[in-house]
CSV table of C-alpha atoms in Angstrom, one decimal:
chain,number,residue,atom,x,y,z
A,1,UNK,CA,20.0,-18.2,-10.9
A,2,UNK,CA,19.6,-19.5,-7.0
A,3,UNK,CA,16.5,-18.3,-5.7
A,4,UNK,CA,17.1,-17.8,-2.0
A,5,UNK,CA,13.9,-18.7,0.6
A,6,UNK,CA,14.0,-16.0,3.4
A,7,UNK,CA,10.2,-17.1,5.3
A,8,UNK,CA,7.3,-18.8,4.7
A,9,UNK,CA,4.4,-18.6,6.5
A,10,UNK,CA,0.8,-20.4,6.1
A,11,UNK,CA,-2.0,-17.7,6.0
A,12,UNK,CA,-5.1,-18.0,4.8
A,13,UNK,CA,-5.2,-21.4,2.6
A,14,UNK,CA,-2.0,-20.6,1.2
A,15,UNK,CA,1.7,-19.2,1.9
A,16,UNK,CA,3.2,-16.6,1.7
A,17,UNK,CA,6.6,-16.2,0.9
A,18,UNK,CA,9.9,-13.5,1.1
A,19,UNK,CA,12.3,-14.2,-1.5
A,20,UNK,CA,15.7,-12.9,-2.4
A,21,UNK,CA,18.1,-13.2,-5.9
A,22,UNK,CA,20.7,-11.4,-7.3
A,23,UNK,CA,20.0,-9.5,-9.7
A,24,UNK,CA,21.6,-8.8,-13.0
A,25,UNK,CA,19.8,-6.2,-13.8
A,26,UNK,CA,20.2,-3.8,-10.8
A,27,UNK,CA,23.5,-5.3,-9.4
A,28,UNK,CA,22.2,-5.5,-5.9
A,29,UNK,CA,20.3,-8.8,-4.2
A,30,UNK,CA,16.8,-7.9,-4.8
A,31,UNK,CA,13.4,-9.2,-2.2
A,32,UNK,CA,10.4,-9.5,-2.7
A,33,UNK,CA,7.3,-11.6,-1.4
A,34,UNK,CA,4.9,-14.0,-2.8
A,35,UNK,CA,1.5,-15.5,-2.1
A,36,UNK,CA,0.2,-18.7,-3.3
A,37,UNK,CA,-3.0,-19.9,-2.4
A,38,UNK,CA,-3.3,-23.6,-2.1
A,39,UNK,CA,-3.9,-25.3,-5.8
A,40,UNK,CA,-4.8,-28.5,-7.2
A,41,UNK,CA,-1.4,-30.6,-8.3
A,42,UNK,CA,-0.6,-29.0,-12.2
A,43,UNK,CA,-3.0,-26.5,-11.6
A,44,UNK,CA,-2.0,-23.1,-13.4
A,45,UNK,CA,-3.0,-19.5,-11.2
A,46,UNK,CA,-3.2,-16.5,-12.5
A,47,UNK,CA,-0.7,-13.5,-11.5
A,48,UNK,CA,-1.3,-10.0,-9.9
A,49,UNK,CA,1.6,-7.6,-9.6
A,50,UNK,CA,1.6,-5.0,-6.7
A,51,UNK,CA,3.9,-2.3,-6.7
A,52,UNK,CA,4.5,-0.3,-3.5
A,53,UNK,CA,5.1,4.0,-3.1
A,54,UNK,CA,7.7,6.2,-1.6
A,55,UNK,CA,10.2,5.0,1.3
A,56,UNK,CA,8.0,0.9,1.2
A,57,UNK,CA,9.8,-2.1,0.8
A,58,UNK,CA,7.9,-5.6,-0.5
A,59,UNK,CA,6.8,-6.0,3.5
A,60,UNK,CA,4.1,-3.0,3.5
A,61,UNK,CA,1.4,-4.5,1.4
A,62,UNK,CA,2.8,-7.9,2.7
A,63,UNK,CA,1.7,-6.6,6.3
A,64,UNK,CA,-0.9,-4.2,6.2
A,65,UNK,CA,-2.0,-4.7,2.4
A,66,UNK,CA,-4.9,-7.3,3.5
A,67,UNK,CA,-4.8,-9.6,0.4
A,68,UNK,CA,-4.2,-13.1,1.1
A,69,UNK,CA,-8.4,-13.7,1.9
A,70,UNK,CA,-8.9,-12.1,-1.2
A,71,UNK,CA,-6.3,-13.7,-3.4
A,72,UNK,CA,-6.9,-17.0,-2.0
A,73,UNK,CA,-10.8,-16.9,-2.3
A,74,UNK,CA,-10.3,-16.2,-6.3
A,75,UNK,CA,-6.8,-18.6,-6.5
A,76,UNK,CA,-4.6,-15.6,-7.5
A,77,UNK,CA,-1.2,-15.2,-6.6
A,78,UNK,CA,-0.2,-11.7,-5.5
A,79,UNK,CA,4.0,-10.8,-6.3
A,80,UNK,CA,5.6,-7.8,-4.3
A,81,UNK,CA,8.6,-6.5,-5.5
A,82,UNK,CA,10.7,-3.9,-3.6
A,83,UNK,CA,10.6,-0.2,-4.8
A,84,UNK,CA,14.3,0.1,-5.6
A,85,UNK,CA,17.8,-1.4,-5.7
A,86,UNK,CA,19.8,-1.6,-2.0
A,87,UNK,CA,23.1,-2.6,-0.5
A,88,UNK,CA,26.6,-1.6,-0.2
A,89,UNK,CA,27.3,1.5,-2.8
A,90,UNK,CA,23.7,1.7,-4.1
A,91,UNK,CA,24.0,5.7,-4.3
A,92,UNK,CA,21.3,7.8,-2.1
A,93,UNK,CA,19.9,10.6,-1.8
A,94,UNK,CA,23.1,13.0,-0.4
A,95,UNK,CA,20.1,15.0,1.7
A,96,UNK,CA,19.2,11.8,3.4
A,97,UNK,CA,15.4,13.0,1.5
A,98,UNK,CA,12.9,10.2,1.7
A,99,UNK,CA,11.2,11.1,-1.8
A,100,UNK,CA,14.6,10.2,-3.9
A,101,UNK,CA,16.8,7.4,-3.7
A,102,UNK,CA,16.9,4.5,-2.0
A,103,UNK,CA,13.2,3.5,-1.6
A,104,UNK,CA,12.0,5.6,-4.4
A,105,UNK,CA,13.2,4.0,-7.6
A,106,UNK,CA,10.5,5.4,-9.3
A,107,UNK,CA,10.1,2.4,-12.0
A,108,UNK,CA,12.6,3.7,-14.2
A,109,UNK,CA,15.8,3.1,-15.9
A,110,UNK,CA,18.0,5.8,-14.7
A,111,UNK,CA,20.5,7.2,-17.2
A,112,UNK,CA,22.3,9.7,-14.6
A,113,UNK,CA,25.6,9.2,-12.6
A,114,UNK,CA,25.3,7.8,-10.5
A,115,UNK,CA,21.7,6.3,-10.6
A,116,UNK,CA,22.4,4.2,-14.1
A,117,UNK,CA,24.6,1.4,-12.1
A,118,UNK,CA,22.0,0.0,-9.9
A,119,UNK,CA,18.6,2.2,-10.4
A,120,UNK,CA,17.1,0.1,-12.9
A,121,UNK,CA,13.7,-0.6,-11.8
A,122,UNK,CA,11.9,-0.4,-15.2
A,123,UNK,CA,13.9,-3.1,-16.9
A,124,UNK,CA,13.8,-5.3,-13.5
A,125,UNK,CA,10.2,-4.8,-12.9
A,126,UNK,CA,9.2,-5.5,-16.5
A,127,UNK,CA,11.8,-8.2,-17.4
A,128,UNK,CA,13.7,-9.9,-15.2
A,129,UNK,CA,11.3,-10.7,-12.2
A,130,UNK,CA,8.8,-11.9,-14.6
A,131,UNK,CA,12.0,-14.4,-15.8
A,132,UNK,CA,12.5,-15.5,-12.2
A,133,UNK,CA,9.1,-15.8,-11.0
A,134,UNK,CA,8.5,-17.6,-14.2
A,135,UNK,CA,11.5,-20.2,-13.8
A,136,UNK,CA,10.9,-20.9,-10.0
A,137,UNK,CA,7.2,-20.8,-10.0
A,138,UNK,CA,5.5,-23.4,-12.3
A,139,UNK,CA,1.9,-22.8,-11.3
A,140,UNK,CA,2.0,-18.9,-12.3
A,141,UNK,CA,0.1,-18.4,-15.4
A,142,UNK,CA,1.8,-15.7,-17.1
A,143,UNK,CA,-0.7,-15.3,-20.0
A,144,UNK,CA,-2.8,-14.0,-17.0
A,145,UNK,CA,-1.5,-11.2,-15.5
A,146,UNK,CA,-2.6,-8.1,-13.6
A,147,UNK,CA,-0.7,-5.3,-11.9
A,148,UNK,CA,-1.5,-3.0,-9.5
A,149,UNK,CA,-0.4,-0.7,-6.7
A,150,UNK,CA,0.0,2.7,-4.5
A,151,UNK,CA,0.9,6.1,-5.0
A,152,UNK,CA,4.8,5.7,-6.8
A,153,UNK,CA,3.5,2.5,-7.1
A,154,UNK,CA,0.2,3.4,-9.0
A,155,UNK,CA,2.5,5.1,-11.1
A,156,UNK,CA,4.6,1.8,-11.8
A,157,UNK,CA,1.5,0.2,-12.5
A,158,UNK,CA,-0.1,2.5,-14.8
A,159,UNK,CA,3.3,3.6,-16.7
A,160,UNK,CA,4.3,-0.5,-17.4
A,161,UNK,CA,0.6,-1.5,-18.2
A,162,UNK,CA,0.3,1.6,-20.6
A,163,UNK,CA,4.3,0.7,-22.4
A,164,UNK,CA,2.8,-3.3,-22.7
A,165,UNK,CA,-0.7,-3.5,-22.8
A,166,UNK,CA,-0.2,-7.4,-24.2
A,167,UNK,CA,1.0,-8.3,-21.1
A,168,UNK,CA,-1.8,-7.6,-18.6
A,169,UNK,CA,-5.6,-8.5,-18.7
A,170,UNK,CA,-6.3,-5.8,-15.9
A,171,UNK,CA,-4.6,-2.7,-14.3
A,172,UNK,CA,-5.6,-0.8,-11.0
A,173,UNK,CA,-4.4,1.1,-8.5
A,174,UNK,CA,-4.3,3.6,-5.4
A,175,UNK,CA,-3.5,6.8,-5.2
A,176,UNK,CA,-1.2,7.0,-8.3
A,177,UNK,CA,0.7,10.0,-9.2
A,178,UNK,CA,-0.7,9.9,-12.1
A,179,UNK,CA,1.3,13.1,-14.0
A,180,UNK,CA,5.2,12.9,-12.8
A,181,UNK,CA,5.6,15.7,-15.2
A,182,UNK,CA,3.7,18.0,-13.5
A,183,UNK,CA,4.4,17.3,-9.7
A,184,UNK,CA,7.5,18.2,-7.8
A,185,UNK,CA,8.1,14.6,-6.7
A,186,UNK,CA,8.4,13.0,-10.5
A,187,UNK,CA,9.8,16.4,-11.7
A,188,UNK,CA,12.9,15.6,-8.7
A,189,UNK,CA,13.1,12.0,-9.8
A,190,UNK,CA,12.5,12.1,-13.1
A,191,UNK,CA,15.4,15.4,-13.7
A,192,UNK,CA,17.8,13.1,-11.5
A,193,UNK,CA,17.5,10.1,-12.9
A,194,UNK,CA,17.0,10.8,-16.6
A,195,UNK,CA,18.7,14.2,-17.2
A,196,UNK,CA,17.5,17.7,-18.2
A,197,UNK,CA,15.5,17.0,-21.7
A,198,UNK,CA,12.2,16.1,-20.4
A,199,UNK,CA,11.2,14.2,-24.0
A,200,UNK,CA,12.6,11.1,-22.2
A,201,UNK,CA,10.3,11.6,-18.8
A,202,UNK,CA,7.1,11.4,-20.8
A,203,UNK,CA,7.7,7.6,-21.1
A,204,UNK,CA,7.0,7.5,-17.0
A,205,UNK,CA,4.1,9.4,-17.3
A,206,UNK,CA,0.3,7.8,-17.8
A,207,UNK,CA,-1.0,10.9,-18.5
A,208,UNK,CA,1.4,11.6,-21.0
A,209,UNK,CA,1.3,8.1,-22.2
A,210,UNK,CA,-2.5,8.1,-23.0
A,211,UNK,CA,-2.3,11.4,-24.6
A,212,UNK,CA,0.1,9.7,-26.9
A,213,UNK,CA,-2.0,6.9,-28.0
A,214,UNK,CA,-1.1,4.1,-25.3
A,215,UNK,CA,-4.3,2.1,-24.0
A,216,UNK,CA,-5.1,-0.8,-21.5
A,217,UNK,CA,-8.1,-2.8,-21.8
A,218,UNK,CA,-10.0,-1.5,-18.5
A,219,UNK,CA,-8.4,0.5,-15.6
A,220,UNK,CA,-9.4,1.1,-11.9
A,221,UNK,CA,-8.8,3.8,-9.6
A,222,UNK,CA,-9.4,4.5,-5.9
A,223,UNK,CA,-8.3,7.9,-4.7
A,224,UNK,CA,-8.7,8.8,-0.9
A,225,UNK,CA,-10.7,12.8,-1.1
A,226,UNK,CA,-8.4,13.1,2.6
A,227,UNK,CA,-5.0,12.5,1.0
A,228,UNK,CA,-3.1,15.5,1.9
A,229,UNK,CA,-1.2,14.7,-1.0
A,230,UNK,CA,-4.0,15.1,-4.0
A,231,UNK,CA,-3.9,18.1,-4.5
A,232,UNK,CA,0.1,18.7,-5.3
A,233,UNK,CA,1.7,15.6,-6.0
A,234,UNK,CA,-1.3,13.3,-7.4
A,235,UNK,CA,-3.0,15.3,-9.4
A,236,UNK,CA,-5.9,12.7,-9.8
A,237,UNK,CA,-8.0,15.1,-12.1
A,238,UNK,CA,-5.4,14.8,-15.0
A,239,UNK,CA,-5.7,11.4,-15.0
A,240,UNK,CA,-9.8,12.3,-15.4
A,241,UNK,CA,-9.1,14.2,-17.9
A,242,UNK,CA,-6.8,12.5,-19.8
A,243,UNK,CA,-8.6,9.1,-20.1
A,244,UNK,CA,-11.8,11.1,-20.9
A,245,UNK,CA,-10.5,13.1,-23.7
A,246,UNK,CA,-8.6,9.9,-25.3
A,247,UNK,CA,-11.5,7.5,-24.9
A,248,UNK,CA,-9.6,5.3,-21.9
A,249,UNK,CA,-12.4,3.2,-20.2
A,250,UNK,CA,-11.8,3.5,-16.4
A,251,UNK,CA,-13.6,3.6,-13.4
A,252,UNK,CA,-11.6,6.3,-11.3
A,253,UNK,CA,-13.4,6.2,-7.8
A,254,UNK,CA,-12.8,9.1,-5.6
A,255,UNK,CA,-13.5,8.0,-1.8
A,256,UNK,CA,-14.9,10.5,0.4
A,257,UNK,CA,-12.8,10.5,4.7
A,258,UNK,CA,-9.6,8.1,3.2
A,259,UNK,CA,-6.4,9.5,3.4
A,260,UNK,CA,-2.8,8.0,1.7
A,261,UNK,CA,-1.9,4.9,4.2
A,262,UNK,CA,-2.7,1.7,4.4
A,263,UNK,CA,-6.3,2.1,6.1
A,264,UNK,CA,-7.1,3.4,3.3
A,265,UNK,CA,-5.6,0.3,0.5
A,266,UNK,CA,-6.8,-2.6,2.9
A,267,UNK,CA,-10.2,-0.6,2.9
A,268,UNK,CA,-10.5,-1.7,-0.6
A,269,UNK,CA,-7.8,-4.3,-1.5
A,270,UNK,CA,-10.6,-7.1,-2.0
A,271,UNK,CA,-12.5,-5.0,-4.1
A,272,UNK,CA,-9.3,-4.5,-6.4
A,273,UNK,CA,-8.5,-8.4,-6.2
A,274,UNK,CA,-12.4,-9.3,-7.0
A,275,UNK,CA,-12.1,-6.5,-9.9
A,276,UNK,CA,-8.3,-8.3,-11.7
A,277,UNK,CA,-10.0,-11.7,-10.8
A,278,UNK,CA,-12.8,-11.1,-13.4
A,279,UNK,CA,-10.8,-10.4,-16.0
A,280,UNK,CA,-7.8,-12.7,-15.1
A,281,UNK,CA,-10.4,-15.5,-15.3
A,282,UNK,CA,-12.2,-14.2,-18.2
């Protein structure tokens, strides 16, 4: 598989890179970004995942996300993926809506015409990219992995970290919708691109998911108490609820002022890297 080198840019002891590959799984080219902090020769870094929301790309975090101090100050390399597959006859929404489709692949495998082709985020998210970041970057340790992200994002990160627990050593996130099920933007993706039997759907759903029995080790939440979105779509309560009643250690912060954007994540991206650093190093 060529691996494709779009930019790279020095930044903070390190560099950051854009990437693009095509990709079996999705049948699109697929980009996404990468930042290495400077390393020893041999040396081995851990890995933390961050999985953008609605309508992003792998360049919102990459230019608002304020990471790179962070991640180089703790030698952790930070992956962005893109939040869906693109190109010439990837299907979109036929409303031109910005909550379904392209830019909201919603971490699943779709099994829906016309979503199945191309909208397989799930399998690329938890298989191949790990195969290509693995195979084209020898100092990422990938028996020390983290994941993280925002709001469709959060969900990613929650929903893969709950299916394979083995795989990461931490999990956080902001603004998650944490209960697809039970909000109308997972009930419109999820009825799309997996059909009318909602048996299936509970697969994409933390709530659900930890209800069921699925556990990570620790788990981090910050939620904005501004986000004019809390209240219908992220449902942050459940996700209180849900970890209490099952025994789920997390720390779900609720942050009084902070809205959804990216004020809000850079506030307290450091505090997330500091947080996966401990345990990644642990």
């Amino acid at each position: 598989m060529t691996l494709e080198t779009l930019s790279t840019n020095r930044s903070h002891g390190g560099t950051q890179g854009v990437y693009r590959h095509a990709s079996d799984t999705t049948g699109t080219d697929m980009t996404f970004a990468v930042f290495v902090p400077d390393h020893a020769p041999g040396a081995k870094l851990p890995v933390l995942w961050y999985l953008s929301g609605l309508t992003c790309t792998h360049a919102n975090v990459m230019e608002k996300g304020e990471y790179r101090a962070a991640c180089a100050q703790h030698g952790i390399i930070f992956i962005a993926p893109d939040t869906s597959p693109r190109g010439e006859g990837v299907p979109d929404d036929p409303e031109g809506a910005w909550d379904f489709g392209l830019g909201a692949g919603f971490y699943v495998d779709a099994t829906e015409a016309p979503w199945a082709k191309n909208y397989r985020m799930r399998s690329y998210i938890e298989d191949e990219l790990p195969s290509v970041v693995l195979r084209n970057f020898p100092m990422a340790d990938m028996t020390r992995q983290g994941i993280s992200g925002h709001s469709m994002g959060g969900h990613g990160a929650l929903t893969v970290a709950l299916r394979t627990p083995d795989r990461f050593r931490s999990v956080s996130a902001f603004s998650p919708i944490v209960a697809p099920l039970q909000c109308p933007w997972g009930e419109k993706a999820l009825s799309n691109y997996l059909g009318a039997d909602r048996e299936p759907w509970s697969h994409y759903d933390a709530c659900a998911l930890i209800e069921g029995g699925a556990r990570v080790a620790d788990l981090l939440v910050d939620q904005g108490e501004a986000d004019s979105f809390l209240e219908d779509q992220l449902k942050t309560h459940l996700l209180v609820e849900a970890c209490e009643k099952a025994g789920q250690k997390a720390e779900i912060r609720m942050q009084p002022g902070y809205d959804h954007s990216y004020y809000f994540i850079s506030t307290f991206m450091a505090e997330h890297v500091a947080w996966h650093a401990e345990r990644l190093k642990a």
